[in-house]
Amino acid sequence: MPRQFFVGGNFKMNGVQESITNIVNNLNSAKLDSNTEVVISPPAVYLALTRSLADPKIGVAAQNVYDKPNGAFTGEISVEHLRDTKVDWAVIGHSERRVILKECDDFIARKVKAAIEGGLSVIFCVGETLEEREANKTIEVVTRQLNAAAKELSKEQWAKVVIAYEPVWAIGTGKVATTEQAQEVHAAIRKWLGEAISPQAKEDVRIIYGGSVSEKNCRELAKQPDVDGFLVGGASLKPAFVDIINARI
Ligand code: G2H
């Protein structure tokens, strides 16, 4: 079966009740490609609002989750909180958390495990910095980030993962990776899935691209054989998000 195209909208720390309501209402009334899975990720305080407003076909993701089930962890959000709020997805390992919040590979991998064991699906982000790309370390870095998760997950649990390749130098900078650059890394990730996980995972796990995706560049990227969709930041807050969701039609 072909992999279903997947488009995530990562609102990051943007939006308030009124604007998020408008974004969700706009998505609800738009004609969206029925072959594309859509998941939107508002700030945590608006998860319940978003879930209550969004068409049931649209998934909702938290932008983070903690690796412990409950307890004295001030400010953190548990998998149980998300399930209780009818949130089915979590974005984990976004570079803004890796770089700004200093989250390391092992911590991120533990969060991926906790999320999946608690019943969530995960958008697992990987990607290299500009410095790492210029030192020809892209594949090494991405493989290291993937291997950390592979240590925690069973082969079967990869069915609950969407891998988002997000080169850090392309995030929010307007500097999108070329289609060749994206395809090259996506193909390497797919090869890794086959070698480190299973032939099934190589076939089935979706690998999406993130980093300055817009309505202008999405169609070309979507044509690449190993690009199974997008994780969209800035453009997910705009009406043009609908064009990105419909990149394949
Ligand atoms: C990458 C992306 C969404 P943007 O972070 O995760 O954001 O599209 O704004 O570069």
PDB file of C-alpha atoms and ligand atoms in Angstrom:
ATOM      1  CA  MET A   1       0.000   0.000   0.000  1.00  0.00           C
ATOM      2  CA  PRO A   2       1.416   3.461  -0.798  1.00  0.00           C
ATOM      3  CA  ARG A   3       2.293   5.601   2.175  1.00  0.00           C
ATOM      4  CA  GLN A   4      -0.403   8.157   2.976  1.00  0.00           C
ATOM      5  CA  PHE A   5       0.758  11.746   2.437  1.00  0.00           C
ATOM      6  CA  PHE A   6       1.033  13.542   5.794  1.00  0.00           C
ATOM      7  CA  VAL A   7       0.988  17.264   6.518  1.00  0.00           C
ATOM      8  CA  GLY A   8       1.549  18.595  10.022  1.00  0.00           C
ATOM      9  CA  GLY A   9       1.047  22.197  11.083  1.00  0.00           C
ATOM     10  CA  ASN A  10       3.333  23.247  13.906  1.00  0.00           C
ATOM     11  CA  PHE A  11       1.988  26.543  15.242  1.00  0.00           C
ATOM     12  CA  LYS A  12       4.932  26.771  17.677  1.00  0.00           C
ATOM     13  CA  MET A  13       4.406  29.491  20.332  1.00  0.00           C
ATOM     14  CA  ASN A  14       1.989  31.438  18.138  1.00  0.00           C
ATOM     15  CA  GLY A  15      -1.699  32.230  18.176  1.00  0.00           C
ATOM     16  CA  VAL A  16      -4.354  33.028  20.747  1.00  0.00           C
ATOM     17  CA  GLN A  17      -7.917  31.746  21.099  1.00  0.00           C
ATOM     18  CA  GLU A  18      -9.300  33.971  18.373  1.00  0.00           C
ATOM     19  CA  SER A  19      -6.644  33.340  15.727  1.00  0.00           C
ATOM     20  CA  ILE A  20      -6.473  29.608  16.437  1.00  0.00           C
ATOM     21  CA  THR A  21     -10.254  29.389  16.164  1.00  0.00           C
ATOM     22  CA  ASN A  22     -10.026  31.127  12.783  1.00  0.00           C
ATOM     23  CA  ILE A  23      -7.290  28.791  11.528  1.00  0.00           C
ATOM     24  CA  VAL A  24      -9.231  25.692  12.568  1.00  0.00           C
ATOM     25  CA  ASN A  25     -12.521  26.986  11.139  1.00  0.00           C
ATOM     26  CA  ASN A  26     -10.734  27.755   7.887  1.00  0.00           C
ATOM     27  CA  LEU A  27      -9.390  24.192   7.725  1.00  0.00           C
ATOM     28  CA  ASN A  28     -12.789  22.737   8.593  1.00  0.00           C
ATOM     29  CA  SER A  29     -14.458  24.523   5.724  1.00  0.00           C
ATOM     30  CA  ALA A  30     -11.657  24.076   3.152  1.00  0.00           C
ATOM     31  CA  LYS A  31     -11.598  21.364   0.552  1.00  0.00           C
ATOM     32  CA  LEU A  32      -8.693  19.215   1.738  1.00  0.00           C
ATOM     33  CA  ASP A  33      -7.175  16.329  -0.195  1.00  0.00           C
ATOM     34  CA  SER A  34      -8.895  13.310   1.330  1.00  0.00           C
ATOM     35  CA  ASN A  35      -5.752  11.232   0.707  1.00  0.00           C
ATOM     36  CA  THR A  36      -3.675  13.449   3.001  1.00  0.00           C
ATOM     37  CA  GLU A  37      -3.504  12.975   6.746  1.00  0.00           C
ATOM     38  CA  VAL A  38      -3.563  16.355   8.471  1.00  0.00           C
ATOM     39  CA  VAL A  39      -2.390  16.964  12.049  1.00  0.00           C
ATOM     40  CA  ILE A  40      -2.194  20.387  13.663  1.00  0.00           C
ATOM     41  CA  SER A  41      -0.149  21.300  16.691  1.00  0.00           C
ATOM     42  CA  PRO A  42      -1.209  24.384  18.646  1.00  0.00           C
ATOM     43  CA  PRO A  43       0.380  25.643  21.873  1.00  0.00           C
ATOM     44  CA  ALA A  44      -0.451  23.338  24.809  1.00  0.00           C
ATOM     45  CA  VAL A  45      -3.056  25.601  26.407  1.00  0.00           C
ATOM     46  CA  TYR A  46      -5.104  25.484  23.193  1.00  0.00           C
ATOM     47  CA  LEU A  47      -4.970  21.725  22.615  1.00  0.00           C
ATOM     48  CA  ALA A  48      -8.424  21.107  24.123  1.00  0.00           C
ATOM     49  CA  LEU A  49      -9.928  24.057  22.244  1.00  0.00           C
ATOM     50  CA  THR A  50      -8.383  22.874  18.984  1.00  0.00           C
ATOM     51  CA  ARG A  51      -9.559  19.302  19.530  1.00  0.00           C
ATOM     52  CA  SER A  52     -13.090  20.494  20.250  1.00  0.00           C
ATOM     53  CA  LEU A  53     -13.213  22.689  17.145  1.00  0.00           C
ATOM     54  CA  ALA A  54     -11.367  20.637  14.542  1.00  0.00           C
ATOM     55  CA  ASP A  55     -13.116  18.235  12.234  1.00  0.00           C
ATOM     56  CA  PRO A  56     -12.551  14.704  13.599  1.00  0.00           C
ATOM     57  CA  LYS A  57     -10.587  13.891  10.418  1.00  0.00           C
ATOM     58  CA  ILE A  58      -7.928  16.403  11.505  1.00  0.00           C
ATOM     59  CA  GLY A  59      -5.499  15.099  14.107  1.00  0.00           C
ATOM     60  CA  VAL A  60      -4.157  17.223  16.941  1.00  0.00           C
ATOM     61  CA  ALA A  61      -0.602  17.041  18.258  1.00  0.00           C
ATOM     62  CA  ALA A  62       1.090  18.410  21.351  1.00  0.00           C
ATOM     63  CA  GLN A  63       4.408  20.136  20.667  1.00  0.00           C
ATOM     64  CA  ASN A  64       6.059  18.275  23.520  1.00  0.00           C
ATOM     65  CA  VAL A  65       5.409  15.648  26.185  1.00  0.00           C
ATOM     66  CA  TYR A  66       7.326  14.452  29.246  1.00  0.00           C
ATOM     67  CA  ASP A  67       8.817  10.975  29.599  1.00  0.00           C
ATOM     68  CA  LYS A  68       7.466  10.310  33.137  1.00  0.00           C
ATOM     69  CA  PRO A  69       3.827   9.347  33.768  1.00  0.00           C
ATOM     70  CA  ASN A  70       3.119  11.844  36.594  1.00  0.00           C
ATOM     71  CA  GLY A  71       4.641  13.388  39.695  1.00  0.00           C
ATOM     72  CA  ALA A  72       6.632  16.397  40.807  1.00  0.00           C
ATOM     73  CA  PHE A  73       7.620  17.751  37.379  1.00  0.00           C
ATOM     74  CA  THR A  74       6.472  21.348  37.456  1.00  0.00           C
ATOM     75  CA  GLY A  75       5.389  22.678  34.103  1.00  0.00           C
ATOM     76  CA  GLU A  76       5.496  19.378  32.252  1.00  0.00           C
ATOM     77  CA  ILE A  77       2.673  17.633  30.370  1.00  0.00           C
ATOM     78  CA  SER A  78       2.170  13.877  30.562  1.00  0.00           C
ATOM     79  CA  VAL A  79       1.015  11.378  27.984  1.00  0.00           C
ATOM     80  CA  GLU A  80      -2.037  10.789  30.176  1.00  0.00           C
ATOM     81  CA  HIS A  81      -2.933  14.493  30.063  1.00  0.00           C
ATOM     82  CA  LEU A  82      -2.824  14.364  26.283  1.00  0.00           C
ATOM     83  CA  ARG A  83      -4.902  11.190  26.035  1.00  0.00           C
ATOM     84  CA  ASP A  84      -7.387  12.659  28.499  1.00  0.00           C
ATOM     85  CA  THR A  85      -7.691  15.721  26.236  1.00  0.00           C
ATOM     86  CA  LYS A  86      -8.279  13.457  23.191  1.00  0.00           C
ATOM     87  CA  VAL A  87      -4.925  14.431  21.710  1.00  0.00           C
ATOM     88  CA  ASP A  88      -3.468  11.556  19.694  1.00  0.00           C
ATOM     89  CA  TRP A  89      -0.111  12.901  18.553  1.00  0.00           C
ATOM     90  CA  ALA A  90       3.009  14.550  19.930  1.00  0.00           C
ATOM     91  CA  VAL A  91       5.838  16.349  18.153  1.00  0.00           C
ATOM     92  CA  ILE A  92       9.066  15.218  19.808  1.00  0.00           C
ATOM     93  CA  GLY A  93      12.652  16.255  19.216  1.00  0.00           C
ATOM     94  CA  HIS A  94      11.993  19.486  17.379  1.00  0.00           C
ATOM     95  CA  SER A  95      15.269  21.313  16.872  1.00  0.00           C
ATOM     96  CA  GLU A  96      13.982  24.318  18.809  1.00  0.00           C
ATOM     97  CA  ARG A  97      13.763  22.020  21.831  1.00  0.00           C
ATOM     98  CA  ARG A  98      17.057  20.299  21.034  1.00  0.00           C
ATOM     99  CA  VAL A  99      18.930  23.598  20.596  1.00  0.00           C
ATOM    100  CA  ILE A 100      17.168  26.136  22.838  1.00  0.00           C
ATOM    101  CA  LEU A 101      15.946  23.814  25.594  1.00  0.00           C
ATOM    102  CA  LYS A 102      19.078  21.621  25.369  1.00  0.00           C
ATOM    103  CA  GLU A 103      17.187  18.346  24.973  1.00  0.00           C
ATOM    104  CA  CYS A 104      19.603  15.532  24.183  1.00  0.00           C
ATOM    105  CA  ASP A 105      19.124  12.468  21.956  1.00  0.00           C
ATOM    106  CA  ASP A 106      18.564  10.081  24.889  1.00  0.00           C
ATOM    107  CA  PHE A 107      15.944  12.244  26.602  1.00  0.00           C
ATOM    108  CA  ILE A 108      14.125  12.705  23.307  1.00  0.00           C
ATOM    109  CA  ALA A 109      14.243   8.969  22.660  1.00  0.00           C
ATOM    110  CA  ARG A 110      12.783   8.284  26.122  1.00  0.00           C
ATOM    111  CA  LYS A 111       9.956  10.714  25.381  1.00  0.00           C
ATOM    112  CA  VAL A 112       9.243   8.973  22.072  1.00  0.00           C
ATOM    113  CA  LYS A 113       9.060   5.650  23.911  1.00  0.00           C
ATOM    114  CA  ALA A 114       6.805   7.006  26.684  1.00  0.00           C
ATOM    115  CA  ALA A 115       4.485   8.608  24.130  1.00  0.00           C
ATOM    116  CA  ILE A 116       4.120   5.458  22.061  1.00  0.00           C
ATOM    117  CA  GLU A 117       3.737   3.165  25.050  1.00  0.00           C
ATOM    118  CA  GLY A 118       1.020   5.493  26.326  1.00  0.00           C
ATOM    119  CA  GLY A 119      -0.878   5.230  23.054  1.00  0.00           C
ATOM    120  CA  LEU A 120       0.198   8.350  21.153  1.00  0.00           C
ATOM    121  CA  SER A 121       1.626   8.589  17.669  1.00  0.00           C
ATOM    122  CA  VAL A 122       4.771  10.652  17.288  1.00  0.00           C
ATOM    123  CA  ILE A 123       6.171  13.146  14.815  1.00  0.00           C
ATOM    124  CA  PHE A 124       9.844  12.539  15.571  1.00  0.00           C
ATOM    125  CA  CYS A 125      12.074  15.369  14.354  1.00  0.00           C
ATOM    126  CA  VAL A 126      15.675  14.974  13.284  1.00  0.00           C
ATOM    127  CA  GLY A 127      18.056  17.250  11.425  1.00  0.00           C
ATOM    128  CA  GLU A 128      21.480  18.812  11.256  1.00  0.00           C
ATOM    129  CA  THR A 129      22.733  22.325  11.945  1.00  0.00           C
ATOM    130  CA  LEU A 130      24.429  24.423   9.270  1.00  0.00           C
ATOM    131  CA  GLU A 131      27.782  23.773  10.885  1.00  0.00           C
ATOM    132  CA  GLU A 132      27.177  20.015  10.763  1.00  0.00           C
ATOM    133  CA  ARG A 133      26.068  20.149   7.114  1.00  0.00           C
ATOM    134  CA  GLU A 134      29.134  22.150   6.150  1.00  0.00           C
ATOM    135  CA  ALA A 135      31.318  19.576   7.905  1.00  0.00           C
ATOM    136  CA  ASN A 136      29.616  16.844   5.801  1.00  0.00           C
ATOM    137  CA  LYS A 137      28.086  15.356   8.933  1.00  0.00           C
ATOM    138  CA  THR A 138      24.412  15.444   7.927  1.00  0.00           C
ATOM    139  CA  ILE A 139      23.865  11.704   7.612  1.00  0.00           C
ATOM    140  CA  GLU A 140      26.017  10.971  10.671  1.00  0.00           C
ATOM    141  CA  VAL A 141      23.995  13.377  12.846  1.00  0.00           C
ATOM    142  CA  VAL A 142      20.612  12.216  11.591  1.00  0.00           C
ATOM    143  CA  THR A 143      21.628   8.570  12.024  1.00  0.00           C
ATOM    144  CA  ARG A 144      22.793   9.267  15.586  1.00  0.00           C
ATOM    145  CA  GLN A 145      19.419  10.885  16.413  1.00  0.00           C
ATOM    146  CA  LEU A 146      17.536   7.954  14.848  1.00  0.00           C
ATOM    147  CA  ASN A 147      19.702   5.337  16.565  1.00  0.00           C
ATOM    148  CA  ALA A 148      18.891   6.849  19.961  1.00  0.00           C
ATOM    149  CA  ALA A 149      15.183   6.218  19.313  1.00  0.00           C
ATOM    150  CA  ALA A 150      15.890   2.767  17.870  1.00  0.00           C
ATOM    151  CA  LYS A 151      17.474   1.782  21.199  1.00  0.00           C
ATOM    152  CA  GLU A 152      14.186   2.525  22.992  1.00  0.00           C
ATOM    153  CA  LEU A 153      11.569   1.281  20.519  1.00  0.00           C
ATOM    154  CA  SER A 154      10.605  -2.190  19.366  1.00  0.00           C
ATOM    155  CA  LYS A 155      10.523  -2.749  15.601  1.00  0.00           C
ATOM    156  CA  GLU A 156       6.701  -2.767  15.693  1.00  0.00           C
ATOM    157  CA  GLN A 157       6.522   0.573  17.500  1.00  0.00           C
ATOM    158  CA  TRP A 158       7.956   2.353  14.451  1.00  0.00           C
ATOM    159  CA  ALA A 159       4.477   1.970  12.921  1.00  0.00           C
ATOM    160  CA  LYS A 160       3.459   4.806  15.272  1.00  0.00           C
ATOM    161  CA  VAL A 161       6.239   7.141  14.135  1.00  0.00           C
ATOM    162  CA  VAL A 162       6.366   9.756  11.401  1.00  0.00           C
ATOM    163  CA  ILE A 163       9.939  10.949  10.951  1.00  0.00           C
ATOM    164  CA  ALA A 164      10.293  14.671  10.223  1.00  0.00           C
ATOM    165  CA  TYR A 165      13.590  15.631   8.608  1.00  0.00           C
ATOM    166  CA  GLU A 166      14.125  19.289   9.424  1.00  0.00           C
ATOM    167  CA  PRO A 167      17.514  20.773   8.578  1.00  0.00           C
ATOM    168  CA  VAL A 168      18.017  23.346  11.325  1.00  0.00           C
ATOM    169  CA  TRP A 169      19.449  25.892   8.868  1.00  0.00           C
ATOM    170  CA  ALA A 170      16.180  25.823   6.901  1.00  0.00           C
ATOM    171  CA  ILE A 171      13.836  26.395   9.834  1.00  0.00           C
ATOM    172  CA  GLY A 172      12.027  29.707   9.778  1.00  0.00           C
ATOM    173  CA  THR A 173      14.819  31.184   7.688  1.00  0.00           C
ATOM    174  CA  GLY A 174      13.102  31.100   4.305  1.00  0.00           C
ATOM    175  CA  LYS A 175      16.073  28.964   3.178  1.00  0.00           C
ATOM    176  CA  VAL A 176      14.351  25.794   2.075  1.00  0.00           C
ATOM    177  CA  ALA A 177      16.480  22.729   1.298  1.00  0.00           C
ATOM    178  CA  THR A 178      16.596  22.037  -2.420  1.00  0.00           C
ATOM    179  CA  THR A 179      14.493  19.115  -3.583  1.00  0.00           C
ATOM    180  CA  GLU A 180      17.750  17.189  -4.165  1.00  0.00           C
ATOM    181  CA  GLN A 181      19.050  17.944  -0.662  1.00  0.00           C
ATOM    182  CA  ALA A 182      15.766  16.842   0.905  1.00  0.00           C
ATOM    183  CA  GLN A 183      15.442  13.701  -1.223  1.00  0.00           C
ATOM    184  CA  GLU A 184      19.056  12.712  -0.512  1.00  0.00           C
ATOM    185  CA  VAL A 185      18.550  12.751   3.264  1.00  0.00           C
ATOM    186  CA  HIS A 186      15.089  11.188   3.065  1.00  0.00           C
ATOM    187  CA  ALA A 187      16.531   8.337   0.982  1.00  0.00           C
ATOM    188  CA  ALA A 188      19.299   7.854   3.551  1.00  0.00           C
ATOM    189  CA  ILE A 189      16.724   7.717   6.349  1.00  0.00           C
ATOM    190  CA  ARG A 190      14.705   5.162   4.390  1.00  0.00           C
ATOM    191  CA  LYS A 191      17.834   3.063   3.883  1.00  0.00           C
ATOM    192  CA  TRP A 192      18.514   3.307   7.623  1.00  0.00           C
ATOM    193  CA  LEU A 193      14.958   2.127   8.372  1.00  0.00           C
ATOM    194  CA  GLY A 194      15.582  -0.963   6.245  1.00  0.00           C
ATOM    195  CA  GLU A 195      18.925  -1.731   7.839  1.00  0.00           C
ATOM    196  CA  ALA A 196      18.317  -0.788  11.471  1.00  0.00           C
ATOM    197  CA  ILE A 197      14.607  -1.538  11.871  1.00  0.00           C
ATOM    198  CA  SER A 198      12.939  -3.780   9.286  1.00  0.00           C
ATOM    199  CA  PRO A 199      11.961  -4.079   5.623  1.00  0.00           C
ATOM    200  CA  GLN A 200       8.399  -3.306   6.739  1.00  0.00           C
ATOM    201  CA  ALA A 201       9.450  -0.060   8.437  1.00  0.00           C
ATOM    202  CA  LYS A 202      11.441   0.908   5.331  1.00  0.00           C
ATOM    203  CA  GLU A 203       8.302   0.478   3.286  1.00  0.00           C
ATOM    204  CA  ASP A 204       5.745   1.992   5.654  1.00  0.00           C
ATOM    205  CA  VAL A 205       7.262   4.715   7.836  1.00  0.00           C
ATOM    206  CA  ARG A 206       6.539   8.171   6.512  1.00  0.00           C
ATOM    207  CA  ILE A 207       9.397  10.636   6.230  1.00  0.00           C
ATOM    208  CA  ILE A 208       8.223  14.232   6.012  1.00  0.00           C
ATOM    209  CA  TYR A 209      10.221  17.378   5.330  1.00  0.00           C
ATOM    210  CA  GLY A 210      10.182  20.534   7.446  1.00  0.00           C
ATOM    211  CA  GLY A 211      11.935  23.872   7.097  1.00  0.00           C
ATOM    212  CA  SER A 212      10.408  26.920   5.408  1.00  0.00           C
ATOM    213  CA  VAL A 213       7.844  24.883   3.479  1.00  0.00           C
ATOM    214  CA  SER A 214       5.466  27.196   1.642  1.00  0.00           C
ATOM    215  CA  GLU A 215       2.712  27.063  -0.935  1.00  0.00           C
ATOM    216  CA  LYS A 216       5.412  27.974  -3.481  1.00  0.00           C
ATOM    217  CA  ASN A 217       7.932  25.192  -2.868  1.00  0.00           C
ATOM    218  CA  CYS A 218       5.699  22.339  -1.646  1.00  0.00           C
ATOM    219  CA  ARG A 219       4.707  20.875  -5.017  1.00  0.00           C
ATOM    220  CA  GLU A 220       8.241  20.256  -6.204  1.00  0.00           C
ATOM    221  CA  LEU A 221       9.250  18.733  -2.858  1.00  0.00           C
ATOM    222  CA  ALA A 222       6.123  16.551  -2.823  1.00  0.00           C
ATOM    223  CA  LYS A 223       7.196  14.932  -6.101  1.00  0.00           C
ATOM    224  CA  GLN A 224      10.291  13.395  -4.533  1.00  0.00           C
ATOM    225  CA  PRO A 225       9.909   9.640  -4.037  1.00  0.00           C
ATOM    226  CA  ASP A 226      10.916   9.672  -0.367  1.00  0.00           C
ATOM    227  CA  VAL A 227       9.138  12.866   0.666  1.00  0.00           C
ATOM    228  CA  ASP A 228       5.877  11.689   2.229  1.00  0.00           C
ATOM    229  CA  GLY A 229       4.662  15.068   3.383  1.00  0.00           C
ATOM    230  CA  PHE A 230       5.617  18.113   5.417  1.00  0.00           C
ATOM    231  CA  LEU A 231       5.903  19.598   8.849  1.00  0.00           C
ATOM    232  CA  VAL A 232       4.948  23.217   8.317  1.00  0.00           C
ATOM    233  CA  GLY A 233       5.674  26.023  10.770  1.00  0.00           C
ATOM    234  CA  GLY A 234       5.096  29.632   9.753  1.00  0.00           C
ATOM    235  CA  ALA A 235       2.918  28.821   6.745  1.00  0.00           C
ATOM    236  CA  SER A 236       0.566  26.662   8.846  1.00  0.00           C
ATOM    237  CA  LEU A 237      -0.736  29.863  10.436  1.00  0.00           C
ATOM    238  CA  LYS A 238      -1.835  31.220   7.063  1.00  0.00           C
ATOM    239  CA  PRO A 239      -4.614  30.308   4.630  1.00  0.00           C
ATOM    240  CA  ALA A 240      -1.870  29.012   2.294  1.00  0.00           C
ATOM    241  CA  PHE A 241      -1.605  25.972   4.604  1.00  0.00           C
ATOM    242  CA  VAL A 242      -4.527  24.534   2.626  1.00  0.00           C
ATOM    243  CA  ASP A 243      -2.454  24.695  -0.586  1.00  0.00           C
ATOM    244  CA  ILE A 244       0.356  22.795   1.142  1.00  0.00           C
ATOM    245  CA  ILE A 245      -2.073  20.118   2.349  1.00  0.00           C
ATOM    246  CA  ASN A 246      -3.240  19.851  -1.262  1.00  0.00           C
ATOM    247  CA  ALA A 247       0.301  19.768  -2.686  1.00  0.00           C
ATOM    248  CA  ARG A 248      -0.350  16.479  -4.440  1.00  0.00           C
ATOM    249  CA  ILE A 249      -3.559  17.446  -6.248  1.00  0.00           C
TER     250      ILE A 249
HETATM  251  C1  G2H B   1      10.396  23.770  11.016  1.00  0.00           C
HETATM  252  C2  G2H B   1       9.071  24.181  10.559  1.00  0.00           C
HETATM  253  C3  G2H B   1       7.996  23.456  11.332  1.00  0.00           C
HETATM  254  P1  G2H B   1       9.053  26.610   9.480  1.00  0.00           P
HETATM  255  O1  G2H B   1      10.532  24.046  12.401  1.00  0.00           O
HETATM  256  O2  G2H B   1       8.394  22.521  12.277  1.00  0.00           O
HETATM  257  O3  G2H B   1       8.920  25.588  10.724  1.00  0.00           O
HETATM  258  O4  G2H B   1       8.156  26.056   8.394  1.00  0.00           O
HETATM  259  O5  G2H B   1       8.550  27.928  10.004  1.00  0.00           O
HETATM  260  O6  G2H B   1      10.468  26.642   9.041  1.00  0.00           O
END
